[in-house]
XYZ file of N, CA and C in Angstrom:
822
model
N -31.993 3.015 25.981
C -31.663 1.978 24.999
C -31.781 0.601 25.653
N -32.468 -0.347 24.995
C -32.600 -1.689 25.568
C -31.243 -2.337 25.800
N -31.230 -3.287 26.759
C -29.979 -3.932 27.142
C -29.327 -4.667 25.974
N -30.145 -5.368 25.149
C -29.545 -6.145 24.057
C -28.932 -5.232 22.991
N -29.516 -4.013 22.839
C -28.915 -3.055 21.903
C -27.565 -2.560 22.424
N -27.483 -2.305 23.736
C -26.219 -1.855 24.305
C -25.161 -2.947 24.237
N -25.581 -4.201 24.483
C -24.645 -5.311 24.372
C -24.144 -5.469 22.932
N -25.051 -5.291 21.966
C -24.664 -5.396 20.558
C -23.683 -4.286 20.181
N -23.957 -3.063 20.681
C -23.047 -1.954 20.396
C -21.682 -2.185 21.031
N -21.677 -2.693 22.259
C -20.410 -2.965 22.935
C -19.625 -4.041 22.187
N -20.324 -5.077 21.745
C -19.647 -6.141 20.995
C -19.080 -5.615 19.680
N -19.824 -4.708 19.040
C -19.338 -4.118 17.795
C -18.064 -3.323 18.022
N -18.052 -2.523 19.086
C -16.858 -1.727 19.387
C -15.668 -2.618 19.730
N -15.928 -3.698 20.473
C -14.843 -4.624 20.813
C -14.256 -5.247 19.560
N -15.117 -5.653 18.624
C -14.636 -6.239 17.367
C -13.854 -5.221 16.544
N -14.341 -3.970 16.523
C -13.628 -2.935 15.774
C -12.251 -2.650 16.376
N -12.199 -2.586 17.708
C -10.912 -2.345 18.368
C -9.964 -3.512 18.109
N -10.478 -4.742 18.198
C -9.635 -5.914 17.952
C -9.135 -5.929 16.510
N -10.021 -5.617 15.575
C -9.605 -5.560 14.174
C -8.568 -4.478 13.929
N -8.744 -3.326 14.597
C -7.768 -2.237 14.445
C -6.404 -2.647 14.976
N -6.397 -3.347 16.118
C -5.120 -3.794 16.681
C -4.437 -4.803 15.768
N -5.235 -5.695 15.159
C -4.654 -6.674 14.239
C -4.043 -5.971 13.029
N -4.732 -4.962 12.503
C -4.233 -4.246 11.337
C -3.032 -3.368 11.677
N -3.062 -2.734 12.859
C -1.991 -1.821 13.229
C -0.815 -2.523 13.889
N -1.007 -3.787 14.302
C 0.054 -4.502 15.000
C 1.379 -4.541 14.258
N 1.406 -4.981 13.003
C 2.689 -5.005 12.269
C 3.324 -3.623 12.128
N 2.481 -2.607 11.912
C 3.013 -1.246 11.777
C 3.635 -0.765 13.081
N 2.945 -1.022 14.198
C 3.473 -0.610 15.495
C 4.748 -1.364 15.830
N 4.787 -2.669 15.498
C 6.000 -3.443 15.767
C 7.166 -2.932 14.923
N 6.900 -2.604 13.666
C 7.951 -2.071 12.805
C 8.503 -0.767 13.373
N 7.605 0.112 13.806
C 8.039 1.396 14.357
C 8.858 1.197 15.622
N 8.403 0.298 16.520
C 9.133 0.063 17.757
C 10.476 -0.606 17.477
N 10.496 -1.563 16.548
C 11.736 -2.276 16.247
C 12.776 -1.370 15.601
N 12.322 -0.304 14.958
C 13.276 0.605 14.323
C 14.124 1.350 15.350
N 13.701 1.347 16.622
C 14.471 2.003 17.690
C 15.185 0.984 18.586
N 15.078 -0.300 18.254
C 15.673 -1.332 19.091
C 16.989 -1.825 18.509
N 17.770 -2.492 19.357
C 18.969 -3.189 18.899
C 18.592 -4.623 18.532
N 19.497 -5.332 17.860
C 19.221 -6.715 17.460
C 18.916 -7.610 18.670
N 19.711 -7.580 19.742
C 19.370 -8.426 20.905
C 17.993 -8.113 21.485
N 17.611 -6.842 21.482
C 16.307 -6.476 22.029
C 15.184 -6.957 21.130
N 15.392 -6.936 19.813
C 14.375 -7.426 18.879
C 14.177 -8.926 19.037
N 15.287 -9.675 19.268
C 15.232 -11.126 19.370
C 14.950 -11.620 20.784
N 14.773 -10.718 21.720
C 14.557 -11.117 23.114
C 13.249 -11.882 23.262
N 13.230 -12.826 24.200
C 12.004 -13.575 24.519
C 11.822 -13.580 26.038
N 10.638 -13.228 26.498
C 9.459 -12.804 25.731
C 9.675 -11.442 25.071
N 9.021 -11.238 23.932
C 9.234 -9.977 23.198
C 8.643 -8.793 23.946
N 9.191 -7.624 23.689
C 8.699 -6.380 24.283
C 8.183 -5.473 23.174
N 7.137 -4.739 23.479
C 6.559 -3.850 22.482
C 7.360 -2.556 22.365
N 7.585 -1.907 23.494
C 8.295 -0.626 23.490
C 9.791 -0.843 23.682
N 10.615 -0.072 22.984
C 12.074 -0.184 23.178
C 12.480 0.384 24.529
N 13.623 -0.088 25.040
C 14.118 0.411 26.333
C 14.462 1.890 26.249
N 14.981 2.317 25.108
C 15.284 3.738 24.891
C 15.090 4.055 23.419
N 14.524 5.196 23.145
C 14.266 5.595 21.759
C 15.540 6.222 21.175
N 16.444 5.349 20.766
C 17.732 5.778 20.231
C 17.647 5.817 18.699
N 17.872 6.969 18.077
C 17.745 7.068 16.620
C 18.979 6.586 15.852
N 19.839 5.790 16.489
C 21.080 5.386 15.807
C 20.799 4.545 14.562
N 19.707 3.750 14.596
C 19.382 2.949 13.408
C 19.102 3.839 12.205
N 18.403 4.942 12.425
C 18.095 5.863 11.332
C 19.362 6.546 10.818
N 20.262 6.871 11.728
C 21.533 7.472 11.303
C 22.320 6.513 10.421
N 22.345 5.242 10.805
C 23.074 4.261 10.004
C 22.427 4.049 8.644
N 21.099 4.096 8.609
C 20.400 3.933 7.323
C 20.814 5.037 6.356
N 20.835 6.281 6.828
C 21.220 7.395 5.960
C 22.709 7.356 5.605
N 23.505 6.783 6.498
C 24.939 6.680 6.202
C 25.238 5.574 5.190
N 24.452 4.485 5.210
C 24.738 3.330 4.367
C 24.033 3.375 3.015
N 23.016 4.199 2.868
C 22.275 4.267 1.603
C 21.817 5.702 1.373
N 21.621 6.032 0.112
C 21.234 7.396 -0.265
C 19.706 7.521 -0.248
N 19.115 7.415 0.947
C 17.663 7.438 1.046
C 17.084 8.818 0.737
N 17.845 9.858 0.924
C 17.353 11.181 0.556
C 17.129 11.275 -0.949
N 18.034 10.680 -1.730
C 17.866 10.652 -3.183
C 16.670 9.793 -3.571
N 16.514 8.643 -2.922
C 15.363 7.790 -3.203
C 14.061 8.524 -2.883
N 14.055 9.230 -1.760
C 12.859 9.977 -1.366
C 12.545 11.070 -2.384
N 13.568 11.769 -2.846
C 13.360 12.809 -3.854
C 12.779 12.218 -5.134
N 13.340 11.105 -5.597
C 12.835 10.473 -6.816
C 11.378 10.048 -6.660
N 11.055 9.412 -5.545
C 9.677 8.978 -5.308
C 8.727 10.167 -5.230
N 9.180 11.250 -4.594
C 8.326 12.431 -4.460
C 8.051 13.072 -5.812
N 9.086 13.219 -6.636
C 8.904 13.820 -7.961
C 7.972 12.964 -8.813
N 8.208 11.660 -8.840
C 7.394 10.762 -9.650
C 5.953 10.745 -9.160
N 5.760 10.678 -7.836
C 4.407 10.661 -7.287
C 3.681 11.971 -7.555
N 4.384 13.095 -7.432
C 3.753 14.398 -7.673
C 3.296 14.527 -9.130
N 4.163 14.159 -10.066
C 3.794 14.229 -11.486
C 2.616 13.312 -11.778
N 2.662 12.111 -11.229
C 1.597 11.137 -11.474
C 0.269 11.609 -10.905
N 0.279 12.084 -9.665
C -0.975 12.526 -9.029
C -1.581 13.699 -9.786
N -0.775 14.690 -10.129
C -1.292 15.859 -10.852
C -1.853 15.442 -12.209
N -1.125 14.604 -12.934
C -1.590 14.169 -14.252
C -2.887 13.381 -14.158
N -2.965 12.456 -13.201
C -4.177 11.642 -13.058
C -5.366 12.501 -12.650
N -5.160 13.446 -11.742
C -6.265 14.311 -11.327
C -6.779 15.149 -12.495
N -5.877 15.680 -13.304
C -6.289 16.517 -14.438
C -7.002 15.684 -15.495
N -6.377 14.604 -15.934
C -6.968 13.795 -17.007
C -8.253 13.106 -16.551
N -8.282 12.618 -15.321
C -9.470 11.916 -14.836
C -10.646 12.860 -14.656
N -10.385 14.056 -14.122
C -11.486 15.008 -13.930
C -12.040 15.495 -15.266
N -11.161 15.764 -16.219
C -11.630 16.196 -17.536
C -12.414 15.099 -18.240
N -11.858 13.881 -18.269
C -12.546 12.780 -18.940
C -13.826 12.398 -18.204
N -13.766 12.378 -16.873
C -14.970 12.057 -16.111
C -16.079 13.065 -16.322
N -15.724 14.345 -16.408
C -16.711 15.394 -16.680
C -17.315 15.223 -18.062
N -16.485 14.885 -19.038
C -16.996 14.684 -20.397
C -17.964 13.500 -20.451
N -17.601 12.397 -19.821
C -18.465 11.215 -19.835
C -19.743 11.436 -19.031
N -19.688 12.279 -17.994
C -20.848 12.468 -17.122
C -21.832 13.497 -17.655
N -21.342 14.565 -18.301
C -22.217 15.696 -18.610
C -22.312 16.047 -20.091
N -21.591 15.349 -20.942
C -21.671 15.643 -22.370
C -22.235 14.437 -23.113
N -23.007 14.723 -24.144
C -23.558 13.673 -24.997
C -22.903 13.747 -26.364
N -22.255 12.656 -26.767
C -21.596 12.618 -28.067
C -21.641 11.191 -28.598
N -21.540 11.016 -29.895
C -21.631 9.667 -30.486
C -20.549 8.741 -29.938
N -20.973 7.554 -29.563
C -20.024 6.558 -29.069
C -19.583 6.760 -27.642
N -20.275 7.613 -26.886
C -19.834 7.890 -25.517
C -19.833 6.625 -24.664
N -20.929 5.878 -24.692
C -21.020 4.686 -23.855
C -20.029 3.609 -24.285
N -19.856 3.457 -25.585
C -18.896 2.459 -26.080
C -17.485 2.825 -25.646
N -17.146 4.106 -25.759
C -15.812 4.556 -25.362
C -15.596 4.370 -23.869
N -16.617 4.637 -23.080
C -16.487 4.458 -21.634
C -16.290 2.986 -21.275
N -17.015 2.103 -21.965
C -16.838 0.664 -21.734
C -15.427 0.231 -22.104
N -14.885 0.776 -23.184
C -13.515 0.448 -23.581
C -12.512 0.913 -22.524
N -12.759 2.096 -21.958
C -11.893 2.577 -20.887
C -11.936 1.635 -19.690
N -13.140 1.205 -19.314
C -13.269 0.278 -18.190
C -12.643 -1.074 -18.513
N -12.701 -1.480 -19.779
C -12.135 -2.780 -20.170
C -10.632 -2.841 -19.937
N -9.976 -1.691 -20.008
C -8.525 -1.693 -19.781
C -8.171 -2.079 -18.344
N -9.146 -1.942 -17.420
C -8.880 -2.338 -16.035
C -8.704 -3.847 -15.904
N -9.210 -4.600 -16.869
C -9.124 -6.058 -16.800
C -7.815 -6.592 -17.371
N -7.000 -5.708 -17.947
C -5.719 -6.137 -18.516
C -4.635 -5.955 -17.462
N -4.016 -7.034 -16.974
C -2.969 -6.895 -15.948
C -1.800 -6.060 -16.459
N -1.190 -5.329 -15.532
C -0.061 -4.484 -15.924
C 1.085 -5.314 -16.497
N 1.259 -6.535 -15.979
C 2.347 -7.384 -16.459
C 2.213 -7.692 -17.953
N 0.981 -7.716 -18.454
C 0.766 -7.976 -19.875
C 1.227 -6.791 -20.720
N 1.142 -5.588 -20.157
C 1.495 -4.381 -20.902
C 2.948 -3.951 -20.719
N 3.670 -4.651 -19.876
C 5.025 -4.216 -19.547
C 5.935 -4.205 -20.776
N 5.911 -5.275 -21.562
C 6.841 -5.372 -22.697
C 6.579 -4.275 -23.733
N 5.333 -4.097 -24.225
C 5.132 -2.984 -25.184
C 5.438 -1.615 -24.589
N 5.146 -1.414 -23.312
C 5.464 -0.138 -22.677
C 6.977 0.078 -22.610
N 7.700 -0.975 -22.298
C 9.161 -0.860 -22.230
C 9.752 -0.565 -23.608
N 9.231 -1.238 -24.635
C 9.703 -0.975 -26.001
C 9.402 0.462 -26.399
N 8.194 0.944 -26.064
C 7.819 2.323 -26.365
C 8.736 3.310 -25.650
N 8.992 3.071 -24.363
C 9.885 3.962 -23.611
C 11.287 3.961 -24.206
N 11.748 2.790 -24.664
C 13.067 2.728 -25.290
C 13.113 3.477 -26.609
N 12.064 3.325 -27.417
C 12.021 4.035 -28.705
C 11.977 5.548 -28.514
N 11.351 5.996 -27.432
C 11.262 7.431 -27.155
C 12.458 7.940 -26.340
N 13.420 7.057 -26.068
C 14.619 7.412 -25.292
C 14.258 7.949 -23.909
N 13.314 7.262 -23.267
C 12.849 7.694 -21.949
C 13.323 6.780 -20.827
N 14.141 5.777 -21.142
C 14.630 4.887 -20.100
C 15.561 5.649 -19.156
N 15.462 5.309 -17.881
C 16.274 5.937 -16.833
C 16.027 7.441 -16.728
N 14.783 7.852 -16.959
C 14.390 9.254 -16.821
C 13.083 9.327 -16.033
N 12.800 10.506 -15.485
C 11.526 10.699 -14.790
C 10.349 10.519 -15.748
N 10.501 11.000 -16.980
C 9.424 10.859 -17.964
C 9.102 9.390 -18.219
N 10.125 8.551 -18.305
C 9.896 7.130 -18.495
C 9.252 6.483 -17.288
N 9.617 6.963 -16.094
C 9.040 6.412 -14.868
C 7.533 6.636 -14.786
N 7.085 7.799 -15.212
C 5.667 8.135 -15.066
C 4.846 7.787 -16.305
N 5.487 7.323 -17.369
C 4.796 7.086 -18.637
C 3.538 6.232 -18.507
N 3.560 5.075 -17.819
C 2.356 4.226 -17.799
C 1.228 4.745 -16.924
N 1.512 5.717 -16.062
C 0.523 6.122 -15.058
C 0.011 7.543 -15.235
N 0.245 8.149 -16.382
C -0.227 9.517 -16.592
C -1.747 9.586 -16.701
N -2.350 8.537 -17.215
C -3.812 8.450 -17.340
C -4.256 7.164 -16.660
N -5.309 7.256 -15.860
C -5.754 6.107 -15.072
C -7.230 5.834 -15.341
N -7.541 4.616 -15.811
C -8.925 4.259 -16.124
C -9.790 4.264 -14.865
N -9.247 3.799 -13.749
C -10.019 3.816 -12.504
C -10.342 5.242 -12.088
N -9.398 6.163 -12.274
C -9.655 7.559 -11.944
C -10.758 8.150 -12.791
N -10.775 7.811 -14.073
C -11.845 8.285 -14.952
C -13.190 7.754 -14.478
N -13.226 6.477 -14.137
C -14.465 5.874 -13.638
C -14.922 6.546 -12.346
N -13.987 6.764 -11.421
C -14.329 7.369 -10.138
C -14.904 8.769 -10.323
N -14.260 9.583 -11.153
C -14.729 10.948 -11.360
C -16.046 10.967 -12.113
N -16.199 10.078 -13.064
C -17.471 10.027 -13.807
C -18.626 9.682 -12.869
N -18.408 8.712 -11.958
C -19.454 8.337 -11.021
C -19.814 9.498 -10.105
N -18.838 10.240 -9.661
C -19.115 11.364 -8.767
C -19.811 12.503 -9.509
N -19.292 12.861 -10.678
C -19.823 14.022 -11.396
C -21.196 13.757 -11.981
N -21.579 12.498 -12.134
C -22.937 12.189 -12.586
C -23.967 12.711 -11.601
N -23.616 12.738 -10.309
C -24.541 13.198 -9.276
C -24.584 14.712 -9.150
N -23.686 15.431 -9.814
C -23.716 16.891 -9.775
C -24.897 17.386 -10.599
N -25.766 18.244 -10.043
C -26.940 18.700 -10.791
C -26.576 19.380 -12.108
N -27.157 18.900 -13.188
C -26.889 19.493 -14.501
C -27.450 20.905 -14.602
N -28.431 21.227 -13.731
C -29.026 22.561 -13.779
C -27.992 23.642 -13.469
N -27.041 23.334 -12.561
C -25.991 24.310 -12.243
C -25.181 24.650 -13.482
N -24.875 23.637 -14.256
C -24.078 23.847 -15.464
C -24.883 24.602 -16.513
N -26.149 24.254 -16.653
C -26.993 24.927 -17.639
C -27.174 26.398 -17.300
N -27.357 26.696 -16.025
C -27.506 28.100 -15.610
C -26.240 28.881 -15.917
N -25.091 28.278 -15.660
C -23.830 28.949 -15.945
C -23.683 29.206 -17.447
N -24.123 28.265 -18.275
C -24.041 28.460 -19.723
C -24.971 29.579 -20.170
N -26.141 29.620 -19.566
C -27.083 30.690 -19.916
C -26.498 32.053 -19.548
N -25.755 32.117 -18.454
C -25.131 33.371 -18.031
C -23.906 33.736 -18.852
N -23.535 32.862 -19.785
C -22.433 33.175 -20.688
C -21.095 32.607 -20.299
N -21.065 31.744 -19.293
C -19.792 31.158 -18.878
C -19.336 30.113 -19.899
N -18.036 30.110 -20.204
C -17.477 29.117 -21.110
C -17.298 27.777 -20.415
N -17.014 26.736 -21.196
C -16.910 25.401 -20.636
C -15.749 25.284 -19.657
N -14.618 25.895 -19.982
C -13.481 25.816 -19.065
C -13.770 26.542 -17.753
N -14.444 27.692 -17.851
C -14.782 28.419 -16.630
C -15.765 27.621 -15.785
N -16.726 26.985 -16.431
C -17.675 26.134 -15.699
C -16.934 25.004 -14.996
N -15.982 24.407 -15.723
C -15.249 23.272 -15.175
C -14.424 23.689 -13.952
N -13.694 24.797 -14.069
C -12.787 25.192 -12.994
C -13.504 25.908 -11.849
N -14.585 26.638 -12.128
C -15.246 27.437 -11.098
C -16.420 26.715 -10.440
N -17.011 25.740 -11.122
C -18.202 25.072 -10.577
C -17.940 23.594 -10.322
N -17.459 22.891 -11.339
C -17.327 21.437 -11.248
C -16.220 21.031 -10.273
N -15.025 21.575 -10.434
C -13.913 21.152 -9.587
C -14.141 21.432 -8.094
N -14.663 22.622 -7.716
C -14.923 22.826 -6.276
C -15.900 21.806 -5.691
N -16.887 21.388 -6.486
C -17.830 20.388 -6.001
C -17.217 18.991 -5.950
N -16.162 18.780 -6.722
C -15.554 17.452 -6.823
C -14.379 17.253 -5.874
N -14.175 18.155 -4.911
C -13.023 18.028 -4.005
C -12.980 16.706 -3.244
N -14.105 16.180 -2.727
C -14.028 14.880 -2.039
C -13.538 13.761 -2.950
N -14.063 13.698 -4.172
C -13.641 12.651 -5.105
C -12.192 12.844 -5.522
N -11.777 14.076 -5.719
C -10.386 14.350 -6.083
C -9.434 13.941 -4.962
N -9.836 14.170 -3.711
C -8.993 13.775 -2.586
C -8.864 12.261 -2.506
N -9.984 11.556 -2.697
C -9.924 10.097 -2.675
C -9.035 9.577 -3.799
N -9.200 10.140 -4.989
C -8.385 9.715 -6.128
C -6.911 10.041 -5.905
N -6.630 11.176 -5.290
C -5.241 11.550 -5.010
C -4.588 10.546 -4.073
N -5.318 10.093 -3.042
C -4.768 9.107 -2.112
C -4.505 7.790 -2.831
N -5.480 7.312 -3.597
C -5.301 6.059 -4.337
C -4.082 6.143 -5.261
N -3.975 7.234 -5.988
C -2.881 7.389 -6.951
C -1.539 7.513 -6.244
N -1.512 8.263 -5.149
C -0.268 8.428 -4.396
C 0.240 7.091 -3.869
N -0.653 6.295 -3.289
C -0.252 4.989 -2.750
C 0.252 4.090 -3.872
N -0.477 4.068 -4.989
C -0.072 3.224 -6.118
C 1.293 3.639 -6.662
N 1.504 4.936 -6.815
C 2.778 5.419 -7.345
C 3.905 5.197 -6.344
N 3.644 5.457 -5.073
C 4.687 5.342 -4.044
C 5.151 3.897 -3.880
N 4.217 2.937 -4.059
C 4.548 1.534 -3.854
C 4.951 0.828 -5.146
N 4.930 1.519 -6.260
C 5.263 0.891 -7.537
C 6.681 0.325 -7.510
N 6.810 -0.914 -7.973
C 8.122 -1.563 -7.920
C 8.563 -2.107 -9.288
N 7.660 -2.801 -9.985
C 8.055 -3.489 -11.215
C 8.518 -2.521 -12.299
N 7.707 -1.490 -12.589
C 8.070 -0.581 -13.669
C 9.336 0.230 -13.352
N 9.484 0.827 -12.171
C 10.755 1.502 -11.870
C 11.949 0.558 -11.921
N 11.749 -0.712 -11.543
C 12.841 -1.676 -11.597
C 13.319 -1.882 -13.027
N 12.382 -1.869 -13.990
C 12.744 -2.066 -15.393
C 13.353 -0.812 -16.010
N 12.836 0.357 -15.638
C 13.236 1.599 -16.300
C 14.514 2.170 -15.710
N 14.660 2.107 -14.384
C 15.814 2.718 -13.726
C 17.034 1.817 -13.869
N 18.044 2.306 -14.529
C 19.271 1.527 -14.724
C 20.430 2.020 -13.866
N 20.248 3.113 -13.149
C 21.297 3.633 -12.278
C 20.711 3.922 -10.901
N 21.502 3.752 -9.834
C 20.994 4.004 -8.474
C 20.473 5.425 -8.273
N 20.951 6.381 -9.059
C 20.488 7.760 -8.911
C 19.001 7.909 -9.235
N 18.429 6.954 -9.969
C 17.022 7.026 -10.352
C 16.154 6.082 -9.528
N 16.727 5.416 -8.543
C 15.948 4.476 -7.734
C 14.892 5.223 -6.911
N 13.725 4.607 -6.798
C 12.690 5.106 -5.905
C 12.838 4.412 -4.547
N 12.011 4.803 -3.587
C 12.122 4.220 -2.255
C 11.924 2.701 -2.236
N 10.925 2.139 -2.932
C 10.812 0.669 -2.924
C 12.051 -0.024 -3.474
N 12.630 0.513 -4.549
C 13.846 -0.092 -5.098
C 15.017 0.059 -4.126
N 15.164 1.249 -3.555
C 16.243 1.462 -2.593
C 16.077 0.583 -1.368
N 14.822 0.413 -0.912
C 14.568 -0.434 0.253
C 14.891 -1.886 -0.058
N 14.517 -2.365 -1.249
C 14.816 -3.750 -1.627
C 16.325 -3.985 -1.703
N 17.046 -3.042 -2.293
C 18.498 -3.166 -2.376
C 19.130 -3.131 -0.987
N 18.625 -2.231 -0.144
C 19.156 -2.107 1.210
C 18.900 -3.382 2.011
N 17.685 -3.940 1.900
C 17.358 -5.171 2.626
C 18.219 -6.332 2.149
N 18.545 -6.363 0.865
C 19.412 -7.413 0.356
C 20.831 -7.315 0.889
N 21.293 -6.112 1.127
C 22.655 -5.917 1.650
C 22.737 -6.196 3.146
N 21.634 -5.986 3.869
C 21.645 -6.134 5.320
C 20.570 -7.139 5.750
N 20.703 -8.372 5.264
C 19.705 -9.397 5.548
C 19.586 -9.697 7.041
N 20.687 -9.636 7.750
C 20.677 -9.988 9.170
C 20.436 -8.801 10.090
N 20.363 -7.598 9.537
C 20.170 -6.392 10.349
C 18.697 -5.997 10.341
N 17.913 -6.717 11.136
C 16.482 -6.421 11.209
C 16.220 -5.013 11.701
N 17.065 -4.514 12.587
C 16.870 -3.170 13.126
C 16.987 -2.112 12.029
N 17.981 -2.266 11.156
C 18.147 -1.300 10.071
C 17.033 -1.448 9.025
N 16.610 -2.671 8.773
C 15.523 -2.881 7.818
C 14.227 -2.235 8.298
N 13.956 -2.333 9.594
C 12.738 -1.732 10.133
C 12.817 -0.201 10.086
N 13.990 0.351 10.328
C 14.154 1.801 10.239
C 13.949 2.280 8.806
N 14.524 1.563 7.845
C 14.353 1.938 6.443
C 12.901 1.789 5.999
N 12.235 0.742 6.463
C 10.820 0.550 6.117
C 9.955 1.653 6.702
N 10.260 2.076 7.918
C 9.500 3.163 8.539
C 9.654 4.456 7.755
N 10.859 4.737 7.289
C 11.079 5.936 6.481
C 10.267 5.891 5.193
N 10.053 4.700 4.660
C 9.288 4.559 3.422
C 7.797 4.755 3.647
N 7.303 4.345 4.808
C 5.863 4.368 5.078
C 5.381 5.718 5.594
N 6.217 6.422 6.341
C 5.784 7.656 7.016
C 5.134 8.671 6.059
N 5.704 8.962 4.871
C 5.057 9.951 3.990
C 3.621 9.594 3.623
N 3.341 8.315 3.414
C 1.971 7.909 3.089
C 1.040 8.128 4.274
N 1.501 7.831 5.474
C 0.667 8.051 6.655
C 0.365 9.529 6.850
N 1.358 10.366 6.658
C 1.157 11.807 6.800
C 0.160 12.311 5.763
N 0.303 11.858 4.514
C -0.617 12.289 3.458
C -2.036 11.849 3.764
N -2.211 10.624 4.263
C -3.559 10.156 4.570
C -4.168 10.927 5.734
N -3.378 11.198 6.770
C -3.902 11.941 7.915
C -4.347 13.340 7.500
N -3.634 13.946 6.567
C -3.990 15.282 6.111
C -5.286 15.260 5.297
N -5.469 14.212 4.497
C -6.583 14.178 3.543
C -7.672 13.192 3.934
N -7.641 12.642 5.160
C -8.549 11.557 5.486
C -10.020 11.971 5.439
N -10.335 13.189 5.881
C -11.744 13.597 5.895
C -12.301 13.660 4.481
N -11.570 14.308 3.580
C -12.003 14.374 2.186
C -12.013 12.988 1.555
N -11.053 12.154 1.944
C -10.959 10.810 1.397
C -12.211 9.999 1.727
N -12.638 10.043 2.981
C -13.829 9.302 3.399
C -15.071 9.859 2.724
N -15.163 11.179 2.602
C -16.291 11.781 1.892
C -16.322 11.326 0.437
N -15.167 11.264 -0.181
C -15.098 10.846 -1.576
C -15.571 9.423 -1.763
N -15.186 8.518 -0.860
C -15.635 7.135 -0.964
C -17.142 7.028 -0.757
N -17.658 7.796 0.193
C -19.080 7.722 0.493
C -19.951 8.259 -0.619
N -19.447 9.219 -1.382
C -20.259 9.865 -2.413
C -20.010 9.334 -3.809
N -19.180 8.309 -3.949
C -18.937 7.752 -5.274
C -19.291 6.271 -5.347
N -20.161 5.821 -4.451
C -20.679 4.474 -4.573
C -19.895 3.409 -3.835
N -18.923 3.795 -2.965
C -18.129 2.801 -2.238
C -18.475 2.792 -0.763
N -19.597 3.370 -0.396
C -19.962 3.469 1.011
C -20.189 2.069 1.605
C-alpha cells in the first residue's frame, strides 16, 4: 500500500477514535462518578477512575426512591410498544410493498405526512381521547400514542420492497395462504429491519417523558425518566446519587443495543440508511 494511503488510513482511525472518545466521554464520566463521593467528584484536578468502586450510591438510590417500580413500568410500556410497532409496521409495510390496491400511494403519502406533525401538536386531542376512554394513569393510556408508528411503516416498506416478489408468487402457486407467506417467508427475511426498528422504538419509548408526565397521576405509574426527574429535583446537590440513578436508567438500553447491534447495523444498511 502506498505511503499516502497508509497515512490517510491512520488519520481516519485517529479521527474515529477521537470522535468515539468525545461521544463516550460523558457516559464514562457518569459511570465513574456514580461510584465516587461528592468530594472526589469535585476534586481538582479531576480524576477519571474512582479511588474505590463502592456501590453505596446505588444502595442509597434504591433506598430513597422506588426505582424498581419505575423500571417495571418502563419495561412493561416499552415491551407493549415494541411488540405493537413491530406487528403493525411489518403488516402495513408488507401491504404497501407487495400488494396493489386503489389509493395505495396516496395512503402511503398520508402516512408519511403524519411524520411532519410534531407530537406536541397532538398532545391535547390525545389527552382528551385518553380521558374519554378512561385510560389516564393506566398502562393502556401510556402506550396509546405509540401503538402504530409511521416511521416503522416506512422502514419496513423500504426493506420489503427489496424482497423478491418471485418468492411470494411461488409460495402462492404452492397453495400457501397470505398469513403463512407472511410468517414463514417475509418475517424471517425481515429480521435485520425488525431489529433496527425494535431498537429505535425501544429508545423512543424508554426516553419518553412528556406523554407519561401528562398521563401518570400517581408515583406508582411513573416511568424511569419521570422517576429520575423527580429524584434529581429532590437531590439537586447530590451529584453522586444523580449519576447513579442516571446510570441505572441508561444500562438497559446499552444492554439491548449490544445484544441486537449486528442485526441493527444490517437493518440500517439494507433499508437505505447506509
